[in-house]
Coordinates of C-alpha atoms in Angstrom, one line a residue:
X1 CA 2.3 -5.7 9.9
X2 CA 0.6 -9.0 8.5
X3 CA 1.5 -12.5 10.2
X4 CA 3.1 -13.6 7.2
X5 CA 5.3 -10.7 6.9
X6 CA 5.9 -11.5 10.4
X7 CA 7.1 -14.3 10.0
X8 CA 9.0 -14.2 7.0
X9 CA 11.1 -10.8 9.0
X10 CA 11.6 -14.0 11.7
X11 CA 12.7 -16.5 9.5
X12 CA 14.9 -13.8 7.7
X13 CA 17.1 -12.8 11.4
X14 CA 17.4 -16.5 12.0
X15 CA 18.9 -17.1 9.0
X16 CA 21.2 -14.2 8.9
X17 CA 22.6 -15.2 12.3
X18 CA 22.9 -18.4 11.4
X19 CA 24.9 -17.0 8.1
X20 CA 27.1 -15.0 9.3
X21 CA 25.4 -12.1 7.9
X22 CA 26.2 -8.6 9.2
X23 CA 29.6 -7.0 10.3
X24 CA 32.8 -8.8 10.8
X25 CA 32.1 -7.9 14.7
X26 CA 29.1 -9.9 15.2
X27 CA 30.2 -12.6 12.3
X28 CA 33.3 -13.0 15.6
X29 CA 30.9 -13.0 18.6
X30 CA 28.9 -15.6 17.0
X31 CA 31.1 -18.0 16.4
X32 CA 32.3 -17.3 19.5
X33 CA 29.1 -18.2 21.0
X34 CA 28.8 -21.3 18.9
X35 CA 31.8 -22.3 20.3
X36 CA 30.5 -21.3 24.0
X37 CA 27.4 -23.3 23.7
X38 CA 28.5 -26.5 21.6
X39 CA 31.3 -26.7 24.6
X40 CA 28.5 -26.6 27.2
X41 CA 26.5 -28.2 25.4
X42 CA 29.0 -31.2 24.9
X43 CA 30.0 -31.2 28.7
X44 CA 27.6 -29.5 30.6
X45 CA 23.9 -30.9 28.7
X46 CA 25.4 -34.5 28.5
X47 CA 26.1 -35.8 31.6
X48 CA 23.9 -33.6 33.0
X49 CA 20.9 -35.6 30.8
X50 CA 22.8 -39.3 31.5
X51 CA 22.7 -38.5 34.9
X52 CA 18.9 -38.1 34.5
X53 CA 18.2 -41.1 31.8
X54 CA 20.4 -43.4 34.1
X55 CA 17.8 -42.7 37.1
X56 CA 15.1 -43.7 35.4
X57 CA 16.5 -46.6 33.0
X58 CA 17.0 -49.9 33.2
X59 CA 18.8 -52.1 30.2
X60 CA 16.5 -49.2 28.0
X61 CA 13.6 -49.6 29.9
X62 CA 11.4 -46.8 31.8
X63 CA 11.3 -47.7 35.1
X64 CA 11.1 -46.5 38.5
X65 CA 12.8 -48.6 40.2
X66 CA 16.3 -46.8 41.1
X67 CA 13.7 -44.2 42.5
X68 CA 11.7 -46.3 44.9
X69 CA 15.2 -47.7 46.2
X70 CA 16.9 -44.8 47.2
X71 CA 14.1 -42.7 48.7
X72 CA 12.7 -46.0 49.9
X73 CA 15.0 -46.9 51.7
X74 CA 15.1 -46.3 55.8
X75 CA 18.5 -44.4 55.8
X76 CA 18.3 -41.9 53.0
X77 CA 15.6 -39.9 54.9
X78 CA 18.6 -39.1 58.1
X79 CA 21.1 -39.4 55.7
X80 CA 19.1 -36.2 53.7
X81 CA 18.2 -34.2 57.5
X82 CA 22.1 -34.9 58.5
X83 CA 23.3 -33.1 55.3
X84 CA 20.8 -30.4 55.8
X85 CA 21.5 -29.9 59.6
X86 CA 25.1 -29.3 59.1
X87 CA 25.6 -27.4 56.6
X88 CA 22.6 -25.1 57.9
X89 CA 24.9 -24.5 61.4
X90 CA 27.9 -24.0 59.2
X91 CA 26.9 -22.0 57.0
X92 CA 24.6 -19.6 60.0
X93 CA 27.5 -19.7 62.0
X94 CA 30.7 -18.5 59.5
X95 CA 27.8 -16.1 58.1
X96 CA 28.0 -15.0 61.5
X97 CA 31.7 -15.0 62.1
X98 CA 32.5 -13.7 58.4
X99 CA 29.7 -11.0 59.3
X100 CA 31.8 -9.6 62.3
X101 CA 34.7 -9.7 60.9
X102 CA 34.2 -7.3 58.2
X103 CA 32.4 -5.6 60.1
X104 CA 35.2 -4.5 62.3
X105 CA 37.5 -4.2 59.6
X106 CA 34.9 -0.9 58.9
X107 CA 33.7 0.3 61.8
X108 CA 36.9 0.0 64.4
X109 CA 40.6 2.2 64.4
X110 CA 42.7 -1.2 65.2
X111 CA 45.8 -0.4 63.3
X112 CA 46.6 -1.3 59.6
X113 CA 48.4 -4.2 60.0
X114 CA 45.8 -5.3 62.2
X115 CA 43.6 -5.2 59.3
X116 CA 45.4 -6.1 57.0
X117 CA 47.2 -9.9 59.1
X118 CA 42.8 -10.5 59.4
X119 CA 42.2 -10.5 55.9
X120 CA 45.1 -12.7 55.2
X121 CA 44.2 -14.8 58.4
X122 CA 40.8 -14.9 56.5
X123 CA 42.0 -16.0 52.9
X124 CA 44.5 -18.6 53.7
X125 CA 42.2 -22.1 54.5
X126 CA 41.3 -21.1 50.9
X127 CA 44.9 -22.4 50.0
X128 CA 44.0 -26.0 50.8
X129 CA 41.8 -28.9 49.6
X130 CA 38.7 -29.2 51.9
X131 CA 40.2 -33.3 52.8
X132 CA 42.9 -31.3 54.7
X133 CA 40.1 -29.7 57.0
X134 CA 39.1 -32.7 58.5
X135 CA 41.9 -34.3 59.3
X136 CA 43.5 -31.0 60.5
X137 CA 40.7 -31.3 63.0
X138 CA 40.8 -34.8 64.5
X139 CA 44.9 -33.8 64.9
X140 CA 43.2 -31.1 66.5
X141 CA 40.3 -31.9 69.1
X142 CA 41.2 -35.9 69.0
X143 CA 41.7 -37.5 72.1
X144 CA 45.5 -36.6 71.6
X145 CA 45.6 -33.4 69.6
X146 CA 46.9 -30.6 69.5
X147 CA 44.5 -28.8 71.2
X148 CA 43.3 -31.6 73.5
X149 CA 46.7 -31.7 74.8
X150 CA 46.6 -28.4 76.7
X151 CA 42.5 -27.9 77.3
X152 CA 42.0 -31.6 77.3
X153 CA 39.4 -33.5 75.2
X154 CA 36.3 -31.9 73.3
X155 CA 32.7 -33.1 75.5
X156 CA 31.9 -35.0 72.5
X157 CA 33.0 -37.0 69.9
X158 CA 34.6 -35.4 67.0
X159 CA 33.8 -38.1 64.5
X160 CA 30.1 -36.9 63.1
X161 CA 27.9 -33.7 64.0
X162 CA 30.8 -31.7 65.8
X163 CA 33.7 -32.4 63.8
X164 CA 31.4 -31.9 60.3
X165 CA 30.6 -28.7 62.5
X166 CA 34.1 -27.1 63.2
X167 CA 35.8 -28.2 60.0
X168 CA 32.8 -26.4 57.7
X169 CA 32.7 -23.4 59.9
X170 CA 36.5 -23.3 58.7
X171 CA 36.1 -24.1 55.1
X172 CA 33.3 -21.6 54.9
X173 CA 34.6 -18.4 56.4
X174 CA 36.5 -17.5 53.6
X175 CA 33.9 -17.6 50.7
X176 CA 31.8 -15.9 54.0
X177 CA 33.9 -12.9 54.8
X178 CA 34.8 -12.1 51.5
X179 CA 31.2 -11.6 50.0
X180 CA 30.1 -9.1 53.9
X181 CA 33.3 -7.7 53.5
X182 CA 32.9 -7.3 49.7
X183 CA 29.2 -5.4 50.8
X184 CA 30.8 -3.4 53.1
X185 CA 33.0 -1.1 50.6
X186 CA 28.8 -0.1 49.4
X187 CA 27.9 0.8 52.5
X188 CA 28.4 4.5 53.4
X189 CA 29.9 5.3 57.0
X190 CA 27.5 8.3 57.6
X191 CA 24.8 6.3 58.1
X192 CA 25.7 5.3 61.6
X193 CA 26.7 9.3 62.7
X194 CA 23.2 10.1 61.1
X195 CA 21.8 7.0 63.4
X196 CA 23.4 8.8 66.1
X197 CA 22.8 12.4 65.9
X198 CA 18.8 10.8 65.8
X199 CA 18.7 9.6 69.0
X200 CA 18.6 5.8 67.7
X201 CA 18.7 3.0 70.5
X202 CA 22.2 0.4 70.2
X203 CA 19.9 -1.9 68.4
X204 CA 18.0 0.5 65.9
X205 CA 21.6 2.0 65.1
X206 CA 23.3 -1.7 64.8
X207 CA 20.3 -2.6 62.1
X208 CA 20.2 0.7 60.4
X209 CA 23.7 1.5 59.6
X210 CA 25.6 -2.5 59.8
X211 CA 22.8 -5.2 59.8
X212 CA 20.1 -3.9 56.7
X213 CA 22.8 -1.9 54.1
X214 CA 24.6 -5.6 53.9
X215 CA 21.4 -7.8 54.5
X216 CA 20.9 -9.5 50.9
X217 CA 25.0 -9.8 50.8
X218 CA 24.4 -11.6 54.3
X219 CA 22.1 -14.5 52.9
X220 CA 24.0 -14.5 49.8
X221 CA 26.8 -16.0 51.7
X222 CA 24.3 -17.7 53.9
X223 CA 23.1 -20.1 51.0
X224 CA 26.6 -20.1 49.5
X225 CA 27.7 -21.5 52.5
X226 CA 24.9 -24.0 53.1
X227 CA 25.4 -25.1 49.7
X228 CA 29.0 -25.5 49.4
X229 CA 29.3 -28.0 52.8
X230 CA 25.7 -29.8 51.3
X231 CA 27.7 -31.2 48.5
X232 CA 31.5 -31.0 49.5
X233 CA 32.9 -34.3 49.4
X234 CA 36.3 -33.9 51.2
X235 CA 35.5 -33.4 54.9
X236 CA 32.4 -35.6 55.0
X237 CA 35.1 -38.5 54.2
X238 CA 37.9 -37.5 56.4
X239 CA 35.8 -37.1 59.3
X240 CA 32.3 -38.5 58.8
X241 CA 32.4 -41.4 60.7
X242 CA 28.7 -42.9 61.2
X243 CA 27.1 -39.6 60.6
X244 CA 25.9 -40.5 57.2
X245 CA 25.6 -37.4 54.6
X246 CA 25.0 -37.3 50.8
X247 CA 28.4 -37.1 49.7
X248 CA 29.7 -40.4 51.0
X249 CA 26.4 -42.1 50.1
X250 CA 26.7 -40.7 46.7
X251 CA 30.4 -42.0 46.6
X252 CA 30.5 -45.4 48.4
X253 CA 27.2 -45.8 46.0
X254 CA 29.2 -45.0 42.4
X255 CA 32.5 -46.7 43.9
X256 CA 31.8 -48.8 46.0
X257 CA 32.4 -53.1 46.1
X258 CA 29.5 -53.1 44.1
X259 CA 28.9 -49.9 42.5
X260 CA 25.2 -48.9 41.1
X261 CA 25.0 -46.8 38.5
X262 CA 21.5 -46.1 38.8
X263 CA 21.2 -45.7 41.9
X264 CA 23.9 -43.2 42.3
X265 CA 22.0 -41.1 40.1
X266 CA 18.8 -40.7 41.7
X267 CA 21.4 -40.1 45.3
X268 CA 23.7 -36.8 42.5
X269 CA 20.5 -36.1 41.1
X270 CA 19.0 -35.6 45.7
X271 CA 22.1 -33.5 46.2
X272 CA 21.1 -30.8 43.2
X273 CA 17.8 -30.4 45.3
X274 CA 19.5 -27.2 47.5
X275 CA 20.7 -25.6 44.4
X276 CA 16.9 -25.2 43.3
X277 CA 15.7 -23.1 46.8
X278 CA 19.6 -21.6 46.0
X279 CA 19.0 -20.1 42.9
X280 CA 15.4 -19.2 44.5
X281 CA 16.6 -17.2 47.9
X282 CA 19.7 -15.8 45.4
X283 CA 17.3 -13.9 43.7
X284 CA 15.1 -13.2 46.4
X285 CA 17.8 -12.2 48.1
X286 CA 18.7 -9.5 45.4
X287 CA 16.2 -7.3 46.6
X288 CA 17.7 -6.7 49.6
X289 CA 21.1 -5.6 48.0
X290 CA 21.2 -1.2 47.9
X291 CA 24.5 0.4 47.1
X292 CA 25.5 4.3 48.0
X293 CA 26.6 7.0 45.7
X294 CA 29.5 9.3 46.5
X295 CA 30.5 7.2 49.5
X296 CA 32.5 9.3 52.1
X297 CA 34.4 7.7 54.4
X298 CA 34.5 10.0 57.7
X299 CA 36.9 9.8 61.0
X300 CA 35.3 7.2 62.7
X301 CA 35.1 8.1 66.9
X302 CA 37.6 6.8 68.6
X303 CA 36.2 4.4 71.1
X304 CA 38.8 1.6 73.0
X305 CA 35.8 -0.5 74.0
X306 CA 34.9 -0.9 70.8
X307 CA 38.2 -1.9 69.3
X308 CA 39.0 -3.7 72.3
X309 CA 36.0 -6.3 71.8
X310 CA 37.2 -6.5 68.3
X311 CA 40.6 -6.9 68.6
X312 CA 39.4 -9.9 71.5
X313 CA 37.5 -11.3 68.8
X314 CA 39.9 -11.3 66.3
X315 CA 42.2 -12.5 68.8
X316 CA 39.8 -15.2 69.6
X317 CA 39.3 -16.3 66.4
X318 CA 43.1 -15.9 64.7
X319 CA 43.5 -18.3 68.0
X320 CA 41.1 -20.7 66.9
X321 CA 42.0 -21.4 63.2
X322 CA 45.6 -21.2 64.0
X323 CA 45.4 -24.1 66.3
X324 CA 43.1 -26.1 63.8
X325 CA 46.0 -25.7 61.0
X326 CA 48.8 -25.3 63.1
X327 CA 48.6 -29.2 63.0
X328 CA 49.6 -29.3 59.4
X329 CA 52.6 -27.2 60.0
X330 CA 54.0 -29.4 63.2
X331 CA 52.6 -33.4 62.5
X332 CA 55.1 -33.4 59.5
X333 CA 58.1 -32.1 61.4
X334 CA 57.4 -34.8 64.4
X335 CA 59.1 -37.8 64.6
X336 CA 56.1 -39.5 65.4
X337 CA 53.4 -36.6 67.3
X338 CA 52.2 -36.8 70.1
X339 CA 55.0 -39.4 71.6
X340 CA 58.3 -38.7 70.3
X341 CA 57.7 -34.6 69.5
X342 CA 61.1 -34.6 67.9
X343 CA 61.8 -32.7 65.0
X344 CA 62.7 -34.5 61.9
X345 CA 62.6 -34.0 58.4
X346 CA 62.7 -37.5 57.7
X347 CA 58.8 -37.6 56.9
X348 CA 59.3 -35.0 53.9
X349 CA 62.5 -37.0 52.7
X350 CA 60.6 -40.3 52.9
X351 CA 57.1 -39.1 51.5
X352 CA 58.4 -37.1 48.9
X353 CA 61.2 -39.6 47.6
X354 CA 58.2 -42.2 46.8
X355 CA 58.5 -42.9 43.0
X356 CA 54.7 -41.4 41.7
X357 CA 54.9 -38.0 44.5
X358 CA 57.1 -35.9 41.6
X359 CA 55.1 -36.9 39.0
X360 CA 51.9 -36.5 40.7
X361 CA 52.9 -33.4 41.8
X362 CA 54.2 -32.0 38.3
X363 CA 50.7 -33.4 37.0
X364 CA 48.7 -31.6 39.5
X365 CA 50.3 -28.4 38.6
X366 CA 50.0 -29.1 34.7
X367 CA 46.4 -29.7 35.0
X368 CA 45.6 -26.6 36.6
X369 CA 47.9 -24.9 34.5
X370 CA 46.0 -26.3 32.0
X371 CA 42.2 -25.7 33.1
X372 CA 43.1 -21.7 33.9
X373 CA 44.7 -21.7 30.6
X374 CA 41.9 -22.8 28.9
X375 CA 39.3 -21.3 31.6
X376 CA 40.4 -18.1 31.5
X377 CA 40.1 -18.1 27.5
X378 CA 36.0 -20.0 27.4
X379 CA 35.4 -17.3 30.4
X380 CA 36.7 -14.5 29.0
X381 CA 34.9 -15.6 25.6
X382 CA 31.9 -15.6 27.6
X383 CA 32.4 -12.3 29.3
X384 CA 32.3 -10.8 25.6
X385 CA 29.4 -12.3 24.7
X386 CA 27.6 -10.9 27.6
X387 CA 29.2 -7.2 27.7
X388 CA 30.1 -6.1 24.6
X389 CA 28.3 -7.8 22.1
X390 CA 25.5 -6.6 20.3
X391 CA 23.9 -10.3 19.9
X392 CA 20.5 -10.9 20.4
X393 CA 19.3 -10.5 24.8
X394 CA 18.9 -14.5 24.6
X395 CA 22.0 -14.8 23.5
X396 CA 23.7 -13.5 26.1
X397 CA 21.5 -14.4 28.8
X398 CA 22.2 -17.5 27.7
X399 CA 25.7 -17.2 29.3
X400 CA 24.5 -16.1 32.8
X401 CA 22.2 -18.7 32.7
X402 CA 25.6 -20.9 32.5
X403 CA 27.2 -19.6 34.9
X404 CA 24.2 -20.0 37.1
X405 CA 23.8 -23.6 36.7
X406 CA 28.2 -24.7 36.5
X407 CA 28.0 -22.5 39.8
X408 CA 24.9 -24.2 41.7
X409 CA 26.2 -27.5 40.3
X410 CA 27.9 -29.9 43.0
X411 CA 31.4 -31.0 41.7
X412 CA 29.9 -34.8 42.8
X413 CA 27.6 -34.8 40.1
X414 CA 29.9 -33.0 37.7
X415 CA 32.1 -36.1 38.2
X416 CA 29.2 -38.2 38.3
X417 CA 28.0 -37.7 35.1
X418 CA 31.5 -37.5 33.0
X419 CA 31.9 -40.7 34.1
X420 CA 28.7 -41.6 32.6
X421 CA 29.3 -39.7 29.6
X422 CA 32.6 -40.7 28.8
X423 CA 33.9 -43.7 30.0
X424 CA 34.7 -46.4 27.1
X425 CA 36.3 -43.1 25.1
X426 CA 39.4 -42.2 24.5
X427 CA 39.0 -39.4 27.5
X428 CA 38.5 -41.9 30.0
X429 CA 41.6 -41.9 32.6
X430 CA 43.5 -39.2 30.8
X431 CA 44.6 -35.9 31.8
X432 CA 42.1 -33.8 29.3
X433 CA 38.7 -35.4 31.0
X434 CA 40.2 -33.8 35.1
X435 CA 40.8 -30.8 32.5
X436 CA 37.3 -30.7 30.9
X437 CA 35.7 -31.0 34.2
X438 CA 38.2 -28.2 36.0
X439 CA 36.2 -26.5 33.0
X440 CA 32.8 -26.7 33.6
X441 CA 33.2 -26.8 37.2
X442 CA 34.8 -23.3 38.2
X443 CA 33.7 -21.5 35.0
X444 CA 31.3 -18.9 37.1
X445 CA 33.6 -17.2 39.1
X446 CA 36.4 -16.0 36.5
X447 CA 33.5 -15.1 34.1
X448 CA 31.5 -13.0 36.5
X449 CA 34.9 -10.9 37.0
X450 CA 36.1 -11.0 33.0
X451 CA 31.9 -9.6 32.7
X452 CA 32.3 -7.0 35.3
X453 CA 35.7 -5.6 33.7
X454 CA 34.4 -5.5 30.3
X455 CA 31.4 -4.2 31.2
X456 CA 33.7 -0.8 33.1
X457 CA 35.6 -0.4 29.9
X458 CA 34.5 2.3 26.8
X459 CA 31.2 0.7 25.0
X460 CA 32.8 2.8 22.0
X461 CA 36.4 1.0 21.5
X462 CA 35.0 -1.5 18.8
X463 CA 33.7 1.1 17.1
X464 CA 36.3 4.1 17.1
X465 CA 38.4 0.9 15.7
X466 CA 36.0 0.2 13.1
X467 CA 36.6 3.7 12.0
X468 CA 39.9 3.4 11.5
X469 CA 40.0 0.6 9.7
X470 CA 40.8 -1.9 12.7
X471 CA 39.3 -5.5 12.3
X472 CA 37.0 -6.5 15.3
X473 CA 40.2 -9.3 16.0
X474 CA 42.6 -6.5 16.1
X475 CA 40.5 -3.6 18.4
X476 CA 39.9 -7.0 20.8
X477 CA 44.4 -7.5 20.5
X478 CA 45.0 -4.1 20.6
X479 CA 42.8 -2.3 23.0
X480 CA 40.6 -4.8 25.2
X481 CA 43.1 -7.3 25.9
X482 CA 46.0 -4.6 27.5
X483 CA 42.9 -3.0 29.6
X484 CA 42.2 -6.6 30.9
X485 CA 45.1 -8.2 31.5
X486 CA 45.2 -8.1 35.3
X487 CA 41.7 -9.2 35.0
X488 CA 42.5 -12.3 33.0
X489 CA 45.6 -12.6 35.4
X490 CA 43.2 -13.0 38.1
X491 CA 40.8 -15.1 36.3
X492 CA 43.7 -17.6 35.6
X493 CA 44.8 -17.3 39.4
X494 CA 41.0 -18.5 40.3
X495 CA 41.0 -20.9 38.2
X496 CA 44.6 -22.7 39.3
X497 CA 44.4 -22.5 42.9
X498 CA 41.0 -24.0 42.9
X499 CA 42.2 -26.9 40.6
X500 CA 44.5 -27.5 42.8
X501 CA 42.8 -28.1 45.7
X502 CA 39.6 -29.6 44.1
X503 CA 39.2 -33.4 44.8
X504 CA 34.9 -33.7 44.4
X505 CA 34.8 -33.8 40.6
X506 CA 37.7 -35.5 39.9
X507 CA 37.6 -38.3 42.6
X508 CA 35.9 -39.9 40.5
X509 CA 38.0 -39.8 37.3
X510 CA 41.5 -40.4 38.4
X511 CA 43.1 -43.2 37.7
X512 CA 45.8 -45.2 39.2
X513 CA 47.8 -43.0 35.8
X514 CA 46.3 -39.5 36.4
X515 CA 46.2 -39.6 40.3
X516 CA 46.5 -35.9 41.7
X517 CA 47.8 -34.5 44.8
X518 CA 44.1 -34.3 45.9
X519 CA 43.0 -37.8 45.7
X520 CA 46.0 -39.4 46.6
X521 CA 45.8 -37.7 50.0
X522 CA 42.7 -39.9 49.8
X523 CA 44.1 -42.9 48.9
X524 CA 46.6 -42.4 52.0
X525 CA 43.4 -42.0 54.2
X526 CA 42.6 -45.3 54.1
X527 CA 46.4 -46.7 55.1
X528 CA 45.9 -43.6 57.8
X529 CA 48.8 -42.2 56.4
X530 CA 48.3 -38.9 58.8
X531 CA 51.6 -37.5 57.8
X532 CA 52.3 -38.1 54.1
X533 CA 48.3 -36.6 54.2
X534 CA 50.2 -33.1 56.2
X535 CA 53.4 -33.7 54.0
X536 CA 51.2 -33.6 50.7
X537 CA 48.6 -30.8 52.2
X538 CA 51.8 -28.5 53.1
X539 CA 52.8 -29.0 49.2
X540 CA 49.7 -28.0 47.7
X541 CA 49.3 -25.2 50.6
X542 CA 52.8 -23.6 49.6
X543 CA 52.1 -23.8 45.6
X544 CA 49.0 -22.2 45.8
X545 CA 50.3 -19.4 47.9
X546 CA 53.4 -18.8 45.7
X547 CA 51.2 -18.8 42.8
X548 CA 49.0 -16.2 44.1
X549 CA 52.0 -14.2 45.6
X550 CA 53.4 -14.2 41.7
X551 CA 50.6 -13.7 40.3
X552 CA 48.8 -11.0 42.3
X553 CA 52.6 -8.8 41.3
X554 CA 51.7 -9.3 38.0
X555 CA 48.3 -8.2 38.1
X556 CA 49.1 -5.0 40.1
X557 CA 52.5 -4.0 37.8
X558 CA 49.5 -4.7 34.5
X559 CA 47.2 -1.7 36.5
X560 CA 50.5 0.2 37.4
X561 CA 51.6 -0.1 33.9
X562 CA 48.1 0.5 32.9
X563 CA 47.4 3.8 34.8
X564 CA 50.5 5.1 33.4
X565 CA 49.3 5.0 29.5
X566 CA 46.5 6.4 30.5
X567 CA 48.7 9.4 32.1
X568 CA 50.5 9.4 29.3
X569 CA 47.7 9.7 26.7

């Protein structure tokens, strides 16, 4: 084939793609692809471009002054070192605890109710805003804290590194546990039996049958934990004290008495540095992953020592977590902790009776529900493109690229980008900008969930529908969507809960008329209204737990109906 003919073929292909020539299915996928890409170009690409532009421009002139003023400041490097130190330590501790928590559920013969209780306990912190963790640690380990009342105050100050470490570990445990626990599903327990028969020692048997099969997941969990701790805003703003970290520096630079957008852009970019390393390490960790096929769950050998050790481990872990979060359920019902420990509901009456609290609560639910509904549609459309379309590979890979970008992009950076992009527009100080920020921020997990579900479905449904005279839309509506109903509910649930607890992105975007529960908690922290903080945290917690119970039940019913339909057919 000549160069001229190759060029004409390429031009013809591009023309066909742009004009929509081809099947009905391909035309609809082109429309979906174009809509998703335009959305992320406007609400991800433009904000990021403006952040980079703001860091190198001053009054329309290229300059390195912003960078020099930040990186040459003595406190900048100590701030980065602090962030790396506490994030690394918290991720390491959380990964270690998460590994043994997940391993014990697989290897022990503890009663089923104990294992179920452990799973529930490990996931409960997911339903709270991260800003609550810091105040919970203060009221647990502070000089007059709940734990300090029984065991005395700790031998270290909770304001700074140690307080951040404790709060971050509690914050990271649920996602880290989920990753490692999911990895153990694909580990064949017979490895341990074979290793024992081969006469391997304890350490070699532990490495072969437990640690090596989930090494990739442990690396992934560690990197996720590090990234979450490094970029979190809620915990540092509540308990960091004089221990400067990058999140508090970005907030004070952007929202201080004299905002400096140029320097703020530089700090925002520095917050993205770990993302580069995270992506590289995650790709490397994929080489460590392997899955067993034809997994059999043999009867485990009884061992009272093993089961007793894990029971003690779970009891200790539960005691620490419950002590930290128990204050959230105690302080609001006490007249004045710890001086007047008399039961009262007056705090609830006073706080929930304030003029704006009811409106803020309903607004928070509305923002979370709208984010979940629209976000589920966008992420499912992207999942359809990746998993079921016949578009060029570069188009399908673009969806994975968007998921990777949004999953490694700090919420605070999204907030700063939106602040630069939409200040002075009709979106400023509106509910819409909060919803848009959530759509970008939480895209990755629902998208991956949708992609996994769609990939498992029969690849020939669309072709069968076409042969029967159905359009692509009819096939999606009648066949694909009913089979994906449970997954769609779970995607909605992810978006809803994340939108209820987020603070990092919306803290830059909320105004007095668009306040959410999490930003109201932050406002109360300035006035040290800790009873109000815990009342609102309980409100978020109860709302999220109720949403999860309802949505999980709907998803379960949907799966039951789907199985019943499959059986009848």
